[in-house]
């Protein structure tokens, strides 16, 4: 199964954040999915140094690692994480090939597997 990758911009920003916190050598970026949000599922990201048996670890540029648990990987396999800046500020953006619809703010999504056949408006107020 495909993993999760960081763009060069995301790796640079993430590496700088981890270096500031003194955890670049010991921690990874954990990407996970949980229920909620207007799309039915939400992305989450945190720094983590505790990896379990069901976790997949993906090496990234600059010595960084991304870790994803098996359940979340089902929903985010092949996703690409970028860091983008615009007039409203900057932030991480997940381009998920498994998402059939997503919230306006990009933090909530729905996959074909999680879609129960209902038609929903793509307006969550974001």
PDB file of C-alpha atoms in Angstrom:
ATOM      1  CA  UNK A   1       0.000   0.000   0.000  1.00  0.00           C
ATOM      2  CA  UNK A   2       1.248   3.464  -0.866  1.00  0.00           C
ATOM      3  CA  UNK A   3       2.409   5.663   1.955  1.00  0.00           C
ATOM      4  CA  UNK A   4       2.125   9.341   2.773  1.00  0.00           C
ATOM      5  CA  UNK A   5       4.708  11.745   1.380  1.00  0.00           C
ATOM      6  CA  UNK A   6       5.861  15.284   2.140  1.00  0.00           C
ATOM      7  CA  UNK A   7       6.593  17.870  -0.519  1.00  0.00           C
ATOM      8  CA  UNK A   8       9.879  19.739  -0.345  1.00  0.00           C
ATOM      9  CA  UNK A   9       8.088  22.771   1.160  1.00  0.00           C
ATOM     10  CA  UNK A  10       6.368  20.638   3.793  1.00  0.00           C
ATOM     11  CA  UNK A  11       9.603  18.833   4.694  1.00  0.00           C
ATOM     12  CA  UNK A  12      11.452  22.140   5.049  1.00  0.00           C
ATOM     13  CA  UNK A  13       8.748  23.675   7.278  1.00  0.00           C
ATOM     14  CA  UNK A  14       8.286  20.521   9.336  1.00  0.00           C
ATOM     15  CA  UNK A  15      12.032  20.066   9.782  1.00  0.00           C
ATOM     16  CA  UNK A  16      12.340  23.644  11.040  1.00  0.00           C
ATOM     17  CA  UNK A  17       9.475  23.187  13.522  1.00  0.00           C
ATOM     18  CA  UNK A  18      10.923  19.931  14.835  1.00  0.00           C
ATOM     19  CA  UNK A  19      14.388  21.433  15.118  1.00  0.00           C
ATOM     20  CA  UNK A  20      13.013  24.378  17.141  1.00  0.00           C
ATOM     21  CA  UNK A  21      11.385  21.907  19.534  1.00  0.00           C
ATOM     22  CA  UNK A  22      14.524  19.748  19.742  1.00  0.00           C
ATOM     23  CA  UNK A  23      12.801  16.643  18.412  1.00  0.00           C
ATOM     24  CA  UNK A  24      13.997  16.260  14.819  1.00  0.00           C
ATOM     25  CA  UNK A  25      16.115  13.185  15.615  1.00  0.00           C
ATOM     26  CA  UNK A  26      13.644  11.449  17.932  1.00  0.00           C
ATOM     27  CA  UNK A  27      10.138  12.147  16.640  1.00  0.00           C
ATOM     28  CA  UNK A  28       8.083  11.678  13.488  1.00  0.00           C
ATOM     29  CA  UNK A  29       5.032  13.399  12.107  1.00  0.00           C
ATOM     30  CA  UNK A  30       2.060  11.184  12.924  1.00  0.00           C
ATOM     31  CA  UNK A  31      -0.781  11.537  10.431  1.00  0.00           C
ATOM     32  CA  UNK A  32      -4.110  10.091  11.515  1.00  0.00           C
ATOM     33  CA  UNK A  33      -7.790  10.097  10.652  1.00  0.00           C
ATOM     34  CA  UNK A  34     -10.676  10.356  13.097  1.00  0.00           C
ATOM     35  CA  UNK A  35     -14.426  10.607  12.733  1.00  0.00           C
ATOM     36  CA  UNK A  36     -15.976  14.059  12.715  1.00  0.00           C
ATOM     37  CA  UNK A  37     -16.184  17.262  10.757  1.00  0.00           C
ATOM     38  CA  UNK A  38     -18.673  18.090   8.075  1.00  0.00           C
ATOM     39  CA  UNK A  39     -17.206  15.523   5.677  1.00  0.00           C
ATOM     40  CA  UNK A  40     -17.457  12.674   8.169  1.00  0.00           C
ATOM     41  CA  UNK A  41     -13.721  12.253   8.733  1.00  0.00           C
ATOM     42  CA  UNK A  42     -10.976  14.601   9.871  1.00  0.00           C
ATOM     43  CA  UNK A  43      -7.227  14.679   9.406  1.00  0.00           C
ATOM     44  CA  UNK A  44      -4.961  15.022  12.388  1.00  0.00           C
ATOM     45  CA  UNK A  45      -1.221  15.560  12.700  1.00  0.00           C
ATOM     46  CA  UNK A  46       1.040  15.524  15.742  1.00  0.00           C
ATOM     47  CA  UNK A  47       4.667  14.869  16.640  1.00  0.00           C
ATOM     48  CA  UNK A  48       5.168  11.377  18.067  1.00  0.00           C
ATOM     49  CA  UNK A  49       8.044   9.215  19.273  1.00  0.00           C
ATOM     50  CA  UNK A  50       5.953   6.174  20.229  1.00  0.00           C
ATOM     51  CA  UNK A  51       5.413   3.795  17.318  1.00  0.00           C
ATOM     52  CA  UNK A  52       3.280   0.672  17.598  1.00  0.00           C
ATOM     53  CA  UNK A  53       3.275  -2.669  15.805  1.00  0.00           C
ATOM     54  CA  UNK A  54       0.502  -1.546  13.439  1.00  0.00           C
ATOM     55  CA  UNK A  55       2.270   1.670  12.432  1.00  0.00           C
ATOM     56  CA  UNK A  56       3.890   2.229   9.049  1.00  0.00           C
ATOM     57  CA  UNK A  57       6.912   4.559   9.024  1.00  0.00           C
ATOM     58  CA  UNK A  58       7.822   6.407   5.824  1.00  0.00           C
ATOM     59  CA  UNK A  59      11.220   8.059   5.439  1.00  0.00           C
ATOM     60  CA  UNK A  60      11.110  11.541   3.945  1.00  0.00           C
ATOM     61  CA  UNK A  61      13.631  14.104   2.652  1.00  0.00           C
ATOM     62  CA  UNK A  62      15.890  15.688   5.251  1.00  0.00           C
ATOM     63  CA  UNK A  63      15.833  12.669   7.557  1.00  0.00           C
ATOM     64  CA  UNK A  64      12.189  13.204   8.505  1.00  0.00           C
ATOM     65  CA  UNK A  65       9.695  10.420   9.045  1.00  0.00           C
ATOM     66  CA  UNK A  66       5.926  10.176   8.684  1.00  0.00           C
ATOM     67  CA  UNK A  67       4.120   7.521  10.712  1.00  0.00           C
ATOM     68  CA  UNK A  68       0.569   6.325  10.013  1.00  0.00           C
ATOM     69  CA  UNK A  69      -1.461   3.691  11.855  1.00  0.00           C
ATOM     70  CA  UNK A  70      -2.995   0.879   9.765  1.00  0.00           C
ATOM     71  CA  UNK A  71      -6.589   2.110  10.090  1.00  0.00           C
ATOM     72  CA  UNK A  72      -5.733   5.665   9.034  1.00  0.00           C
ATOM     73  CA  UNK A  73      -3.529   4.411   6.206  1.00  0.00           C
ATOM     74  CA  UNK A  74      -6.603   2.820   4.598  1.00  0.00           C
ATOM     75  CA  UNK A  75      -8.009   6.359   4.160  1.00  0.00           C
ATOM     76  CA  UNK A  76      -4.828   8.328   3.373  1.00  0.00           C
ATOM     77  CA  UNK A  77      -2.678   5.939   1.318  1.00  0.00           C
ATOM     78  CA  UNK A  78      -1.007   7.893  -1.464  1.00  0.00           C
ATOM     79  CA  UNK A  79      -1.678  11.283   0.142  1.00  0.00           C
ATOM     80  CA  UNK A  80       0.766  14.125  -0.334  1.00  0.00           C
ATOM     81  CA  UNK A  81       1.296  16.753   2.375  1.00  0.00           C
ATOM     82  CA  UNK A  82       2.320  20.222   1.262  1.00  0.00           C
ATOM     83  CA  UNK A  83       2.966  23.484   3.080  1.00  0.00           C
ATOM     84  CA  UNK A  84       1.346  26.457   1.356  1.00  0.00           C
ATOM     85  CA  UNK A  85       1.370  30.154   2.111  1.00  0.00           C
ATOM     86  CA  UNK A  86      -1.153  32.672   0.871  1.00  0.00           C
ATOM     87  CA  UNK A  87      -2.545  36.060   1.908  1.00  0.00           C
ATOM     88  CA  UNK A  88      -4.419  34.401   4.776  1.00  0.00           C
ATOM     89  CA  UNK A  89      -1.268  32.808   6.203  1.00  0.00           C
ATOM     90  CA  UNK A  90       0.352  29.419   5.888  1.00  0.00           C
ATOM     91  CA  UNK A  91      -0.516  25.860   6.708  1.00  0.00           C
ATOM     92  CA  UNK A  92      -0.210  22.223   5.831  1.00  0.00           C
ATOM     93  CA  UNK A  93      -2.503  20.930   3.100  1.00  0.00           C
ATOM     94  CA  UNK A  94      -3.236  17.246   2.484  1.00  0.00           C
ATOM     95  CA  UNK A  95      -3.872  16.194  -1.105  1.00  0.00           C
ATOM     96  CA  UNK A  96      -5.664  12.880  -0.622  1.00  0.00           C
ATOM     97  CA  UNK A  97      -6.414  10.805  -3.733  1.00  0.00           C
ATOM     98  CA  UNK A  98      -8.940   8.783  -1.700  1.00  0.00           C
ATOM     99  CA  UNK A  99     -11.137  11.788  -0.861  1.00  0.00           C
ATOM    100  CA  UNK A 100     -14.224  12.093  -3.050  1.00  0.00           C
ATOM    101  CA  UNK A 101     -15.229  15.348  -1.360  1.00  0.00           C
ATOM    102  CA  UNK A 102     -13.696  17.641   1.204  1.00  0.00           C
ATOM    103  CA  UNK A 103     -14.600  20.537   3.408  1.00  0.00           C
ATOM    104  CA  UNK A 104     -13.830  24.087   2.324  1.00  0.00           C
ATOM    105  CA  UNK A 105     -11.127  24.401   4.980  1.00  0.00           C
ATOM    106  CA  UNK A 106      -9.500  21.111   3.938  1.00  0.00           C
ATOM    107  CA  UNK A 107      -9.506  19.472   7.369  1.00  0.00           C
ATOM    108  CA  UNK A 108     -12.534  17.245   6.796  1.00  0.00           C
ATOM    109  CA  UNK A 109     -13.159  14.774   3.980  1.00  0.00           C
ATOM    110  CA  UNK A 110     -15.197  11.824   2.753  1.00  0.00           C
ATOM    111  CA  UNK A 111     -13.948   8.776   0.859  1.00  0.00           C
ATOM    112  CA  UNK A 112     -15.898   6.473  -1.424  1.00  0.00           C
ATOM    113  CA  UNK A 113     -15.572   3.783   1.273  1.00  0.00           C
ATOM    114  CA  UNK A 114     -16.950   6.068   4.004  1.00  0.00           C
ATOM    115  CA  UNK A 115     -19.702   7.478   1.792  1.00  0.00           C
ATOM    116  CA  UNK A 116     -22.985   5.775   2.637  1.00  0.00           C
ATOM    117  CA  UNK A 117     -24.810   6.796  -0.516  1.00  0.00           C
ATOM    118  CA  UNK A 118     -26.275  10.028   0.851  1.00  0.00           C
ATOM    119  CA  UNK A 119     -25.887  13.181  -1.143  1.00  0.00           C
ATOM    120  CA  UNK A 120     -24.556  15.899   1.116  1.00  0.00           C
ATOM    121  CA  UNK A 121     -24.034  19.571   0.490  1.00  0.00           C
ATOM    122  CA  UNK A 122     -20.380  20.521   0.463  1.00  0.00           C
ATOM    123  CA  UNK A 123     -20.899  23.493   2.735  1.00  0.00           C
ATOM    124  CA  UNK A 124     -19.741  23.332   6.301  1.00  0.00           C
ATOM    125  CA  UNK A 125     -19.284  27.021   6.898  1.00  0.00           C
ATOM    126  CA  UNK A 126     -15.498  26.969   6.677  1.00  0.00           C
TER     127      UNK A 126
END
